[in-house]
Each structure stands twice: as C-alpha cells, then as structure tokens.
mmCIF file with all atom_site columns, C-alpha atoms in Angstrom:
data_model
loop_
_atom_site.group_PDB
_atom_site.id
_atom_site.type_symbol
_atom_site.label_atom_id
_atom_site.label_alt_id
_atom_site.label_comp_id
_atom_site.label_asym_id
_atom_site.label_entity_id
_atom_site.label_seq_id
_atom_site.pdbx_PDB_ins_code
_atom_site.Cartn_x
_atom_site.Cartn_y
_atom_site.Cartn_z
_atom_site.occupancy
_atom_site.B_iso_or_equiv
_atom_site.pdbx_formal_charge
_atom_site.auth_seq_id
_atom_site.auth_comp_id
_atom_site.auth_asym_id
_atom_site.auth_atom_id
_atom_site.pdbx_PDB_model_num
ATOM 1   C CA . SER X 1 1   ? 24.318 245.280 98.093  1.00 48.00 ? 1   SER X CA 1
ATOM 2   C CA . GLN X 1 2   ? 27.716 245.677 100.610 1.00 53.00 ? 2   GLN X CA 1
ATOM 3   C CA . GLN X 1 3   ? 27.472 245.136 103.869 1.00 67.00 ? 3   GLN X CA 1
ATOM 4   C CA . GLY X 1 4   ? 30.599 246.708 105.312 1.00 74.00 ? 4   GLY X CA 1
ATOM 5   C CA . GLU X 1 5   ? 30.754 250.445 105.859 1.00 83.00 ? 5   GLU X CA 1
ATOM 6   C CA . GLU X 1 6   ? 34.662 251.329 106.148 1.00 85.00 ? 6   GLU X CA 1
ATOM 7   C CA . ASP X 1 7   ? 35.237 254.128 108.004 1.00 85.00 ? 7   ASP X CA 1
ATOM 8   C CA . PRO X 1 8   ? 36.700 257.014 107.147 1.00 88.00 ? 8   PRO X CA 1
ATOM 9   C CA . GLN X 1 9   ? 36.197 256.892 103.252 1.00 91.00 ? 9   GLN X CA 1
ATOM 10  C CA . ALA X 1 10  ? 40.136 258.711 102.866 1.00 93.00 ? 10  ALA X CA 1
ATOM 11  C CA . LEU X 1 11  ? 43.196 259.297 105.681 1.00 94.00 ? 11  LEU X CA 1
ATOM 12  C CA . SER X 1 12  ? 45.959 260.635 105.553 1.00 96.00 ? 12  SER X CA 1
ATOM 13  C CA . ILE X 1 13  ? 48.914 260.477 108.124 1.00 96.00 ? 13  ILE X CA 1
ATOM 14  C CA . GLN X 1 14  ? 52.579 260.968 108.639 1.00 97.00 ? 14  GLN X CA 1
ATOM 15  C CA . GLU X 1 15  ? 55.138 257.912 108.292 1.00 97.00 ? 15  GLU X CA 1
ATOM 16  C CA . GLY X 1 16  ? 55.471 256.025 111.567 1.00 97.00 ? 16  GLY X CA 1
ATOM 17  C CA . GLU X 1 17  ? 51.862 257.641 112.785 1.00 97.00 ? 17  GLU X CA 1
ATOM 18  C CA . ASN X 1 18  ? 49.297 254.696 113.694 1.00 97.00 ? 18  ASN X CA 1
ATOM 19  C CA . ALA X 1 19  ? 45.972 254.311 111.139 1.00 97.00 ? 19  ALA X CA 1
ATOM 20  C CA . THR X 1 20  ? 43.324 253.249 112.467 1.00 97.00 ? 20  THR X CA 1
ATOM 21  C CA . MET X 1 21  ? 40.255 252.236 110.733 1.00 96.00 ? 21  MET X CA 1
ATOM 22  C CA . ASN X 1 22  ? 36.897 251.299 110.937 1.00 96.00 ? 22  ASN X CA 1
ATOM 23  C CA . CYS X 1 23  ? 34.166 249.269 109.663 1.00 95.00 ? 23  CYS X CA 1
ATOM 24  C CA . SER X 1 24  ? 30.588 248.423 110.325 1.00 95.00 ? 24  SER X CA 1
ATOM 25  C CA . TYR X 1 25  ? 28.291 246.167 108.657 1.00 94.00 ? 25  TYR X CA 1
ATOM 26  C CA . LYS X 1 26  ? 24.242 244.802 109.755 1.00 92.00 ? 26  LYS X CA 1
ATOM 27  C CA . THR X 1 27  ? 24.002 241.336 109.701 1.00 87.00 ? 27  THR X CA 1
ATOM 28  C CA . SER X 1 28  ? 25.621 238.740 112.088 1.00 88.00 ? 28  SER X CA 1
ATOM 29  C CA . ILE X 1 29  ? 28.712 237.207 110.739 1.00 90.00 ? 29  ILE X CA 1
ATOM 30  C CA . ASN X 1 30  ? 30.862 234.170 110.836 1.00 89.00 ? 30  ASN X CA 1
ATOM 31  C CA . ASN X 1 31  ? 34.007 236.312 110.034 1.00 91.00 ? 31  ASN X CA 1
ATOM 32  C CA . LEU X 1 32  ? 35.040 238.954 109.095 1.00 94.00 ? 32  LEU X CA 1
ATOM 33  C CA . GLN X 1 33  ? 38.174 239.896 106.968 1.00 95.00 ? 33  GLN X CA 1
ATOM 34  C CA . TRP X 1 34  ? 39.973 242.420 105.804 1.00 96.00 ? 34  TRP X CA 1
ATOM 35  C CA . TYR X 1 35  ? 42.156 243.256 102.274 1.00 97.00 ? 35  TYR X CA 1
ATOM 36  C CA . ARG X 1 36  ? 44.832 245.911 100.894 1.00 97.00 ? 36  ARG X CA 1
ATOM 37  C CA . GLN X 1 37  ? 44.570 247.153 97.153  1.00 97.00 ? 37  GLN X CA 1
ATOM 38  C CA . ASN X 1 38  ? 47.299 248.885 95.938  1.00 94.00 ? 38  ASN X CA 1
ATOM 39  C CA . SER X 1 39  ? 46.713 251.221 93.237  1.00 88.00 ? 39  SER X CA 1
ATOM 40  C CA . GLY X 1 40  ? 45.392 249.167 90.351  1.00 82.00 ? 40  GLY X CA 1
ATOM 41  C CA . ARG X 1 41  ? 45.808 245.719 91.477  1.00 87.00 ? 41  ARG X CA 1
ATOM 42  C CA . GLY X 1 42  ? 43.798 242.456 93.101  1.00 90.00 ? 42  GLY X CA 1
ATOM 43  C CA . LEU X 1 43  ? 43.216 242.534 96.773  1.00 95.00 ? 43  LEU X CA 1
ATOM 44  C CA . VAL X 1 44  ? 46.095 241.152 99.277  1.00 96.00 ? 44  VAL X CA 1
ATOM 45  C CA . HIS X 1 45  ? 44.094 238.860 102.536 1.00 95.00 ? 45  HIS X CA 1
ATOM 46  C CA . LEU X 1 46  ? 45.902 240.253 105.691 1.00 97.00 ? 46  LEU X CA 1
ATOM 47  C CA . ILE X 1 47  ? 44.146 239.163 109.045 1.00 96.00 ? 47  ILE X CA 1
ATOM 48  C CA . LEU X 1 48  ? 40.400 237.263 109.684 1.00 94.00 ? 48  LEU X CA 1
ATOM 49  C CA . ILE X 1 49  ? 38.925 237.099 112.787 1.00 95.00 ? 49  ILE X CA 1
ATOM 50  C CA . ARG X 1 50  ? 36.330 235.175 113.560 1.00 93.00 ? 50  ARG X CA 1
ATOM 51  C CA . SER X 1 51  ? 32.845 236.057 115.467 1.00 93.00 ? 51  SER X CA 1
ATOM 52  C CA . ASN X 1 52  ? 34.306 233.918 118.863 1.00 94.00 ? 52  ASN X CA 1
ATOM 53  C CA . GLU X 1 53  ? 37.673 235.946 119.285 1.00 96.00 ? 53  GLU X CA 1
ATOM 54  C CA . ARG X 1 54  ? 37.710 239.273 119.951 1.00 97.00 ? 54  ARG X CA 1
ATOM 55  C CA . GLU X 1 55  ? 41.580 240.932 118.542 1.00 98.00 ? 55  GLU X CA 1
ATOM 56  C CA . LYS X 1 56  ? 43.970 239.525 116.743 1.00 97.00 ? 56  LYS X CA 1
ATOM 57  C CA . HIS X 1 57  ? 47.241 240.309 115.913 1.00 96.00 ? 57  HIS X CA 1
ATOM 58  C CA . SER X 1 58  ? 49.788 239.947 112.846 1.00 95.00 ? 58  SER X CA 1
ATOM 59  C CA . GLY X 1 59  ? 52.917 242.091 112.557 1.00 97.00 ? 59  GLY X CA 1
ATOM 60  C CA . ARG X 1 60  ? 52.507 244.957 112.662 1.00 97.00 ? 60  ARG X CA 1
ATOM 61  C CA . LEU X 1 61  ? 48.313 244.984 112.421 1.00 98.00 ? 61  LEU X CA 1
ATOM 62  C CA . ARG X 1 62  ? 46.042 244.712 114.908 1.00 98.00 ? 62  ARG X CA 1
ATOM 63  C CA . VAL X 1 63  ? 42.473 243.831 114.641 1.00 98.00 ? 63  VAL X CA 1
ATOM 64  C CA . THR X 1 64  ? 40.013 244.117 117.066 1.00 98.00 ? 64  THR X CA 1
ATOM 65  C CA . LEU X 1 65  ? 35.876 243.044 116.667 1.00 98.00 ? 65  LEU X CA 1
ATOM 66  C CA . ASP X 1 66  ? 32.620 243.750 118.631 1.00 97.00 ? 66  ASP X CA 1
ATOM 67  C CA . THR X 1 67  ? 29.951 241.875 117.232 1.00 95.00 ? 67  THR X CA 1
ATOM 68  C CA . SER X 1 68  ? 27.808 243.029 119.947 1.00 95.00 ? 68  SER X CA 1
ATOM 69  C CA . LYS X 1 69  ? 28.265 246.163 118.211 1.00 95.00 ? 69  LYS X CA 1
ATOM 70  C CA . LYS X 1 70  ? 28.864 244.908 114.928 1.00 95.00 ? 70  LYS X CA 1
ATOM 71  C CA . SER X 1 71  ? 31.901 246.197 114.000 1.00 96.00 ? 71  SER X CA 1
ATOM 72  C CA . SER X 1 72  ? 35.173 246.462 113.569 1.00 97.00 ? 72  SER X CA 1
ATOM 73  C CA . SER X 1 73  ? 38.431 248.356 113.568 1.00 97.00 ? 73  SER X CA 1
ATOM 74  C CA . LEU X 1 74  ? 42.208 247.883 111.877 1.00 98.00 ? 74  LEU X CA 1
ATOM 75  C CA . LEU X 1 75  ? 45.388 249.512 113.430 1.00 98.00 ? 75  LEU X CA 1
ATOM 76  C CA . ILE X 1 76  ? 48.624 250.216 110.949 1.00 98.00 ? 76  ILE X CA 1
ATOM 77  C CA . THR X 1 77  ? 50.850 251.073 113.974 1.00 98.00 ? 77  THR X CA 1
ATOM 78  C CA . ALA X 1 78  ? 54.543 252.550 112.805 1.00 97.00 ? 78  ALA X CA 1
ATOM 79  C CA . SER X 1 79  ? 52.640 253.498 109.552 1.00 97.00 ? 79  SER X CA 1
ATOM 80  C CA . ARG X 1 80  ? 55.075 252.935 106.314 1.00 97.00 ? 80  ARG X CA 1
ATOM 81  C CA . ALA X 1 81  ? 54.776 254.866 102.992 1.00 96.00 ? 81  ALA X CA 1
ATOM 82  C CA . ALA X 1 82  ? 54.303 251.457 102.077 1.00 96.00 ? 82  ALA X CA 1
ATOM 83  C CA . ASP X 1 83  ? 51.284 251.468 103.235 1.00 97.00 ? 83  ASP X CA 1
ATOM 84  C CA . THR X 1 84  ? 49.876 253.649 101.488 1.00 97.00 ? 84  THR X CA 1
ATOM 85  C CA . ALA X 1 85  ? 46.696 251.649 99.573  1.00 97.00 ? 85  ALA X CA 1
ATOM 86  C CA . SER X 1 86  ? 42.814 250.781 99.844  1.00 97.00 ? 86  SER X CA 1
ATOM 87  C CA . TYR X 1 87  ? 42.057 249.499 102.658 1.00 97.00 ? 87  TYR X CA 1
ATOM 88  C CA . PHE X 1 88  ? 38.836 247.082 102.265 1.00 96.00 ? 88  PHE X CA 1
ATOM 89  C CA . CYS X 1 89  ? 36.279 244.866 105.239 1.00 96.00 ? 89  CYS X CA 1
ATOM 90  C CA . ALA X 1 90  ? 34.461 242.127 103.874 1.00 95.00 ? 90  ALA X CA 1
ATOM 91  C CA . THR X 1 91  ? 31.744 240.387 105.809 1.00 92.00 ? 91  THR X CA 1
ATOM 92  C CA . ALA X 1 92  ? 31.035 236.491 105.868 1.00 87.00 ? 92  ALA X CA 1
ATOM 93  C CA . PRO X 1 93  ? 27.646 235.688 106.528 1.00 82.00 ? 93  PRO X CA 1
ATOM 94  C CA . GLY X 1 94  ? 26.938 233.778 109.836 1.00 68.00 ? 94  GLY X CA 1
ATOM 95  C CA . THR X 1 95  ? 25.524 230.687 107.677 1.00 62.00 ? 95  THR X CA 1
ATOM 96  C CA . GLY X 1 96  ? 26.059 228.561 104.112 1.00 60.00 ? 96  GLY X CA 1
ATOM 97  C CA . ALA X 1 97  ? 29.134 226.719 103.360 1.00 55.00 ? 97  ALA X CA 1
ATOM 98  C CA . ASN X 1 98  ? 28.848 228.401 99.739  1.00 58.00 ? 98  ASN X CA 1
ATOM 99  C CA . SER X 1 99  ? 28.217 232.270 100.932 1.00 68.00 ? 99  SER X CA 1
ATOM 100 C CA . LYS X 1 100 ? 29.909 235.130 99.739  1.00 82.00 ? 100 LYS X CA 1
ATOM 101 C CA . LEU X 1 101 ? 31.980 237.924 101.386 1.00 89.00 ? 101 LEU X CA 1
ATOM 102 C CA . THR X 1 102 ? 30.432 240.909 100.777 1.00 91.00 ? 102 THR X CA 1
ATOM 103 C CA . PHE X 1 103 ? 33.011 243.639 100.195 1.00 94.00 ? 103 PHE X CA 1
ATOM 104 C CA . GLY X 1 104 ? 32.992 247.444 102.206 1.00 93.00 ? 104 GLY X CA 1
ATOM 105 C CA . LYS X 1 105 ? 33.287 250.388 99.645  1.00 93.00 ? 105 LYS X CA 1
ATOM 106 C CA . GLY X 1 106 ? 36.412 251.093 101.351 1.00 94.00 ? 106 GLY X CA 1
ATOM 107 C CA . ILE X 1 107 ? 39.155 253.251 102.953 1.00 95.00 ? 107 ILE X CA 1
ATOM 108 C CA . THR X 1 108 ? 41.942 255.067 101.301 1.00 96.00 ? 108 THR X CA 1
ATOM 109 C CA . LEU X 1 109 ? 45.356 255.243 103.188 1.00 97.00 ? 109 LEU X CA 1
ATOM 110 C CA . SER X 1 110 ? 47.926 257.585 102.505 1.00 97.00 ? 110 SER X CA 1
ATOM 111 C CA . VAL X 1 111 ? 51.650 257.895 104.192 1.00 97.00 ? 111 VAL X CA 1
ATOM 112 C CA . ARG X 1 112 ? 53.615 260.534 103.499 1.00 95.00 ? 112 ARG X CA 1
ATOM 113 C CA . PRO X 1 113 ? 57.347 259.651 103.921 1.00 92.00 ? 113 PRO X CA 1
ATOM 114 C CA . GLU E 2 1   ? 54.800 231.463 96.054  1.00 72.00 ? 1   GLU E CA 1
ATOM 115 C CA . ALA E 2 2   ? 51.551 229.930 94.261  1.00 83.00 ? 2   ALA E CA 1
ATOM 116 C CA . GLU E 2 3   ? 49.645 233.056 92.439  1.00 93.00 ? 3   GLU E CA 1
ATOM 117 C CA . VAL E 2 4   ? 46.011 233.256 90.823  1.00 97.00 ? 4   VAL E CA 1
ATOM 118 C CA . ALA E 2 5   ? 46.699 233.999 87.103  1.00 97.00 ? 5   ALA E CA 1
ATOM 119 C CA . GLN E 2 6   ? 44.230 235.930 84.434  1.00 97.00 ? 6   GLN E CA 1
ATOM 120 C CA . SER E 2 7   ? 45.027 237.657 81.407  1.00 97.00 ? 7   SER E CA 1
ATOM 121 C CA . PRO E 2 8   ? 44.295 240.013 79.587  1.00 97.00 ? 8   PRO E CA 1
ATOM 122 C CA . ARG E 2 9   ? 45.636 242.778 82.705  1.00 96.00 ? 9   ARG E CA 1
ATOM 123 C CA . TYR E 2 10  ? 43.694 245.488 80.466  1.00 97.00 ? 10  TYR E CA 1
ATOM 124 C CA . LYS E 2 11  ? 41.330 244.920 77.363  1.00 98.00 ? 11  LYS E CA 1
ATOM 125 C CA . ILE E 2 12  ? 40.075 247.863 75.237  1.00 98.00 ? 12  ILE E CA 1
ATOM 126 C CA . THR E 2 13  ? 36.958 247.775 73.561  1.00 97.00 ? 13  THR E CA 1
ATOM 127 C CA . GLU E 2 14  ? 33.960 248.992 71.551  1.00 97.00 ? 14  GLU E CA 1
ATOM 128 C CA . LYS E 2 15  ? 30.252 248.735 72.621  1.00 96.00 ? 15  LYS E CA 1
ATOM 129 C CA . SER E 2 16  ? 28.342 246.127 71.331  1.00 97.00 ? 16  SER E CA 1
ATOM 130 C CA . GLN E 2 17  ? 32.228 244.279 71.019  1.00 97.00 ? 17  GLN E CA 1
ATOM 131 C CA . ALA E 2 18  ? 32.067 240.767 72.654  1.00 98.00 ? 18  ALA E CA 1
ATOM 132 C CA . VAL E 2 19  ? 35.341 240.321 75.254  1.00 98.00 ? 19  VAL E CA 1
ATOM 133 C CA . ALA E 2 20  ? 36.676 237.237 77.341  1.00 98.00 ? 20  ALA E CA 1
ATOM 134 C CA . PHE E 2 21  ? 38.841 236.810 80.549  1.00 98.00 ? 21  PHE E CA 1
ATOM 135 C CA . TRP E 2 22  ? 40.413 234.169 81.788  1.00 98.00 ? 22  TRP E CA 1
ATOM 136 C CA . CYS E 2 23  ? 41.717 233.064 85.072  1.00 98.00 ? 23  CYS E CA 1
ATOM 137 C CA . ASP E 2 24  ? 43.646 230.459 86.769  1.00 97.00 ? 24  ASP E CA 1
ATOM 138 C CA . PRO E 2 25  ? 43.810 229.332 90.611  1.00 96.00 ? 25  PRO E CA 1
ATOM 139 C CA . ILE E 2 26  ? 45.851 228.558 92.632  1.00 95.00 ? 26  ILE E CA 1
ATOM 140 C CA . SER E 2 27  ? 46.361 224.393 91.917  1.00 93.00 ? 27  SER E CA 1
ATOM 141 C CA . GLY E 2 28  ? 43.909 223.003 94.156  1.00 91.00 ? 28  GLY E CA 1
ATOM 142 C CA . HIS E 2 29  ? 41.620 225.852 94.693  1.00 92.00 ? 29  HIS E CA 1
ATOM 143 C CA . ALA E 2 30  ? 38.328 224.134 94.284  1.00 91.00 ? 30  ALA E CA 1
ATOM 144 C CA . THR E 2 31  ? 36.275 227.045 94.980  1.00 92.00 ? 31  THR E CA 1
ATOM 145 C CA . LEU E 2 32  ? 36.633 230.450 92.095  1.00 95.00 ? 32  LEU E CA 1
ATOM 146 C CA . TYR E 2 33  ? 35.250 233.433 91.967  1.00 95.00 ? 33  TYR E CA 1
ATOM 147 C CA . TRP E 2 34  ? 34.362 236.550 89.537  1.00 97.00 ? 34  TRP E CA 1
ATOM 148 C CA . TYR E 2 35  ? 34.169 239.550 90.786  1.00 97.00 ? 35  TYR E CA 1
ATOM 149 C CA . ARG E 2 36  ? 33.499 243.406 88.925  1.00 97.00 ? 36  ARG E CA 1
ATOM 150 C CA . GLN E 2 37  ? 34.481 246.281 91.059  1.00 97.00 ? 37  GLN E CA 1
ATOM 151 C CA . ILE E 2 38  ? 34.107 250.051 89.773  1.00 95.00 ? 38  ILE E CA 1
ATOM 152 C CA . LEU E 2 39  ? 36.349 252.715 90.851  1.00 91.00 ? 39  LEU E CA 1
ATOM 153 C CA . GLY E 2 40  ? 35.845 253.562 94.028  1.00 90.00 ? 40  GLY E CA 1
ATOM 154 C CA . GLN E 2 41  ? 34.020 250.711 94.829  1.00 93.00 ? 41  GLN E CA 1
ATOM 155 C CA . GLY E 2 42  ? 34.454 247.585 96.683  1.00 94.00 ? 42  GLY E CA 1
ATOM 156 C CA . PRO E 2 43  ? 34.259 243.818 94.696  1.00 96.00 ? 43  PRO E CA 1
ATOM 157 C CA . GLU E 2 44  ? 31.347 242.677 93.461  1.00 95.00 ? 44  GLU E CA 1
ATOM 158 C CA . LEU E 2 45  ? 30.911 239.170 93.672  1.00 95.00 ? 45  LEU E CA 1
ATOM 159 C CA . LEU E 2 46  ? 29.655 237.939 89.817  1.00 97.00 ? 46  LEU E CA 1
ATOM 160 C CA . VAL E 2 47  ? 29.920 234.117 90.137  1.00 96.00 ? 47  VAL E CA 1
ATOM 161 C CA . GLN E 2 48  ? 31.355 231.934 92.800  1.00 94.00 ? 48  GLN E CA 1
ATOM 162 C CA . PHE E 2 49  ? 32.327 228.137 91.119  1.00 94.00 ? 49  PHE E CA 1
ATOM 163 C CA . GLN E 2 50  ? 33.101 225.066 93.661  1.00 92.00 ? 50  GLN E CA 1
ATOM 164 C CA . ASP E 2 51  ? 34.706 222.625 91.200  1.00 92.00 ? 51  ASP E CA 1
ATOM 165 C CA . GLU E 2 52  ? 33.104 222.546 87.632  1.00 93.00 ? 52  GLU E CA 1
ATOM 166 C CA . SER E 2 53  ? 29.597 223.566 89.427  1.00 93.00 ? 53  SER E CA 1
ATOM 167 C CA . VAL E 2 54  ? 28.003 226.916 89.584  1.00 94.00 ? 54  VAL E CA 1
ATOM 168 C CA . VAL E 2 55  ? 26.757 227.728 93.366  1.00 91.00 ? 55  VAL E CA 1
ATOM 169 C CA . ASP E 2 56  ? 26.189 231.436 93.000  1.00 91.00 ? 56  ASP E CA 1
ATOM 170 C CA . ASP E 2 57  ? 25.036 233.866 90.050  1.00 94.00 ? 57  ASP E CA 1
ATOM 171 C CA . SER E 2 58  ? 22.261 236.065 91.521  1.00 92.00 ? 58  SER E CA 1
ATOM 172 C CA . GLN E 2 59  ? 24.577 238.707 90.655  1.00 93.00 ? 59  GLN E CA 1
ATOM 173 C CA . LEU E 2 60  ? 25.932 237.669 87.455  1.00 96.00 ? 60  LEU E CA 1
ATOM 174 C CA . PRO E 2 61  ? 23.707 239.947 84.056  1.00 94.00 ? 61  PRO E CA 1
ATOM 175 C CA . LYS E 2 62  ? 23.257 236.453 82.164  1.00 93.00 ? 62  LYS E CA 1
ATOM 176 C CA . ASP E 2 63  ? 21.568 237.807 78.963  1.00 96.00 ? 63  ASP E CA 1
ATOM 177 C CA . ARG E 2 64  ? 25.503 239.909 78.208  1.00 97.00 ? 64  ARG E CA 1
ATOM 178 C CA . PHE E 2 65  ? 28.109 237.836 80.383  1.00 97.00 ? 65  PHE E CA 1
ATOM 179 C CA . SER E 2 66  ? 28.488 233.791 81.042  1.00 97.00 ? 66  SER E CA 1
ATOM 180 C CA . ALA E 2 67  ? 30.855 231.774 82.948  1.00 98.00 ? 67  ALA E CA 1
ATOM 181 C CA . GLU E 2 68  ? 32.567 228.264 82.722  1.00 96.00 ? 68  GLU E CA 1
ATOM 182 C CA . ARG E 2 69  ? 34.895 226.272 84.283  1.00 95.00 ? 69  ARG E CA 1
ATOM 183 C CA . LEU E 2 70  ? 34.718 223.117 82.361  1.00 86.00 ? 70  LEU E CA 1
ATOM 184 C CA . LYS E 2 71  ? 37.071 221.169 83.984  1.00 88.00 ? 71  LYS E CA 1
ATOM 185 C CA . GLY E 2 72  ? 36.935 222.709 86.953  1.00 85.00 ? 72  GLY E CA 1
ATOM 186 C CA . VAL E 2 73  ? 40.055 224.065 86.926  1.00 92.00 ? 73  VAL E CA 1
ATOM 187 C CA . ASP E 2 74  ? 40.899 227.406 84.610  1.00 96.00 ? 74  ASP E CA 1
ATOM 188 C CA . SER E 2 75  ? 37.702 229.710 83.638  1.00 98.00 ? 75  SER E CA 1
ATOM 189 C CA . THR E 2 76  ? 36.695 232.497 81.574  1.00 98.00 ? 76  THR E CA 1
ATOM 190 C CA . LEU E 2 77  ? 34.106 235.080 81.807  1.00 98.00 ? 77  LEU E CA 1
ATOM 191 C CA . LYS E 2 78  ? 32.487 236.409 78.664  1.00 98.00 ? 78  LYS E CA 1
ATOM 192 C CA . ILE E 2 79  ? 30.612 239.698 78.453  1.00 98.00 ? 79  ILE E CA 1
ATOM 193 C CA . GLN E 2 80  ? 28.515 239.595 74.651  1.00 97.00 ? 80  GLN E CA 1
ATOM 194 C CA . PRO E 2 81  ? 28.368 242.346 73.594  1.00 97.00 ? 81  PRO E CA 1
ATOM 195 C CA . ALA E 2 82  ? 29.352 244.931 76.029  1.00 97.00 ? 82  ALA E CA 1
ATOM 196 C CA . GLU E 2 83  ? 28.054 248.184 77.345  1.00 97.00 ? 83  GLU E CA 1
ATOM 197 C CA . LEU E 2 84  ? 29.580 251.135 77.990  1.00 97.00 ? 84  LEU E CA 1
ATOM 198 C CA . GLY E 2 85  ? 28.896 250.425 82.030  1.00 96.00 ? 85  GLY E CA 1
ATOM 199 C CA . ASP E 2 86  ? 30.639 247.330 81.568  1.00 97.00 ? 86  ASP E CA 1
ATOM 200 C CA . SER E 2 87  ? 33.600 249.304 82.579  1.00 97.00 ? 87  SER E CA 1
ATOM 201 C CA . ALA E 2 88  ? 35.532 248.223 84.845  1.00 97.00 ? 88  ALA E CA 1
ATOM 202 C CA . MET E 2 89  ? 38.004 245.796 86.740  1.00 97.00 ? 89  MET E CA 1
ATOM 203 C CA . TYR E 2 90  ? 37.302 242.487 86.447  1.00 98.00 ? 90  TYR E CA 1
ATOM 204 C CA . LEU E 2 91  ? 39.042 240.474 89.782  1.00 97.00 ? 91  LEU E CA 1
ATOM 205 C CA . CYS E 2 92  ? 39.287 236.360 89.957  1.00 97.00 ? 92  CYS E CA 1
ATOM 206 C CA . ALA E 2 93  ? 39.625 235.117 93.342  1.00 96.00 ? 93  ALA E CA 1
ATOM 207 C CA . SER E 2 94  ? 40.327 231.398 94.364  1.00 94.00 ? 94  SER E CA 1
ATOM 208 C CA . SER E 2 95  ? 40.300 229.379 97.786  1.00 91.00 ? 95  SER E CA 1
ATOM 209 C CA . HIS E 2 96  ? 40.810 226.242 98.975  1.00 85.00 ? 96  HIS E CA 1
ATOM 210 C CA . LEU E 2 97  ? 37.434 225.690 100.986 1.00 73.00 ? 97  LEU E CA 1
ATOM 211 C CA . ALA E 2 98  ? 34.469 227.237 100.105 1.00 64.00 ? 98  ALA E CA 1
ATOM 212 C CA . GLY E 2 99  ? 32.691 229.646 102.451 1.00 60.00 ? 99  GLY E CA 1
ATOM 213 C CA . HIS E 2 100 ? 34.386 231.542 105.159 1.00 63.00 ? 100 HIS E CA 1
ATOM 214 C CA . ASN E 2 101 ? 38.408 231.477 104.114 1.00 80.00 ? 101 ASN E CA 1
ATOM 215 C CA . GLU E 2 102 ? 40.158 234.074 103.436 1.00 89.00 ? 102 GLU E CA 1
ATOM 216 C CA . GLN E 2 103 ? 40.327 234.507 99.085  1.00 93.00 ? 103 GLN E CA 1
ATOM 217 C CA . PHE E 2 104 ? 43.682 235.324 96.709  1.00 94.00 ? 104 PHE E CA 1
ATOM 218 C CA . PHE E 2 105 ? 43.146 237.760 94.344  1.00 96.00 ? 105 PHE E CA 1
ATOM 219 C CA . GLY E 2 106 ? 44.430 237.653 91.284  1.00 97.00 ? 106 GLY E CA 1
ATOM 220 C CA . PRO E 2 107 ? 45.786 241.171 88.939  1.00 96.00 ? 107 PRO E CA 1
ATOM 221 C CA . GLY E 2 108 ? 42.543 241.651 87.254  1.00 97.00 ? 108 GLY E CA 1
ATOM 222 C CA . THR E 2 109 ? 41.807 242.625 84.366  1.00 97.00 ? 109 THR E CA 1
ATOM 223 C CA . ARG E 2 110 ? 41.038 246.292 83.427  1.00 97.00 ? 110 ARG E CA 1
ATOM 224 C CA . LEU E 2 111 ? 38.227 246.972 80.468  1.00 98.00 ? 111 LEU E CA 1
ATOM 225 C CA . THR E 2 112 ? 37.665 249.605 78.963  1.00 97.00 ? 112 THR E CA 1
ATOM 226 C CA . VAL E 2 113 ? 34.219 249.335 76.645  1.00 98.00 ? 113 VAL E CA 1
ATOM 227 C CA . LEU E 2 114 ? 34.292 252.811 74.543  1.00 97.00 ? 114 LEU E CA 1
#
C-alpha cells in the first residue's frame, strides 16, 4: 500500500519557472523524504524533513511540512531542463526502529528548454 | 563517491524460468532493502535486511521469491518460477542505519518476463 499521494500527477513548465509539487499522507510520521528518479534509473535522495520541522532548504529546493494537514510540498526554484524527472515523496512512520519507507506514485516533471 | 551496485541491469526471461539479481550496498551500510517498482508506480518494499537478518519480508511472495544476505554484505534476490506479472524494475537500496534515514539506491534491474 502507498501512503503518500503526490499532486499533480504530471507537471510541465518552462525552464526558469518554479515547480511546486504536493504530497499528502494519512498516518503519523517520523519524517518525510523526497526522492528524484531519472528515466529508467534508481532513485536519488533529495531532502528529509522531520516531523518537528516546518521548512527546510537545500540549494534550489524548498520543502515544507504541515503535520496538522498531513501534507508536504516540494518547491524547485529556477527550474532547469536537467530537473526533468519523476519525484516521489516517502513517509517514515512514527514508531519502530525498523519501520519502512512508503512511497507515493510519483509526479512526472517536464521542464521545457 | 560510493554507490550501490546492481547486476544485471536488464534481464529478459521466459515465464517459469528462474532469475536472480545481485546487489552490493555501500560499504558499511548495515541495512539493505529490495524494492519492486511497477511502471508508473512508486517502489514497494519486498524485503529489508539488518546485517544478515531479515527484519521485514511481509510483502515478499514467498512461494516464488527468496532473498539472502549471507555474510551481511551483498545480497541476492531470486524468483522461481518467474511469472508475467513479475515484469518490473527491481531496486536495491542501503542505509547506514535502519529506520528513519535516507536510503541510497542502485540503478536497478529491469526484468521483462515473456
């Protein structure tokens, strides 16, 4: 089963524009992570935000977390053609040292040159 | 930079045949994961190892799938017999600690069952 649900399913923007992707989840979490996957490749970890954090930045990435709404957003500023990929949110449950990450279905981002 | 290695990258097999995938995690990573990713979906965990022990295999179809990590380093995932519905990307990942940490993924093995 997949807890995280990303929105929209697909996003197409012009190079230089900002891209905003959303993720909603259902149960309490320890942290939420965002990953990127280029076509036919493995996933690359982008950023991890813990349940007691509200916002985090990494380069051109900004992630917010609203635990009251059980939602997160990933903002990519000044997008580049190289940002074209699928983006997944993954939630880590609130309990259990061996608890597993649950991934959403992903968002396909296309950045037009 | 250390990476997770997987082989083969692509595998085409006929149904009812046996297939095996290999994964070598980042050195020092005690936790190893095998995921299956169907086209258009997110990865779903098949099995998680902590060193050589299985800590979660609740989603592993045990009638046909098996996984081992004998010396707590590299790992093998086997399917016997393969079915048409097994066509997917099989991803291996590792992390330094179990639980709530980032995972490092290999490039995956794309399996096609004919």
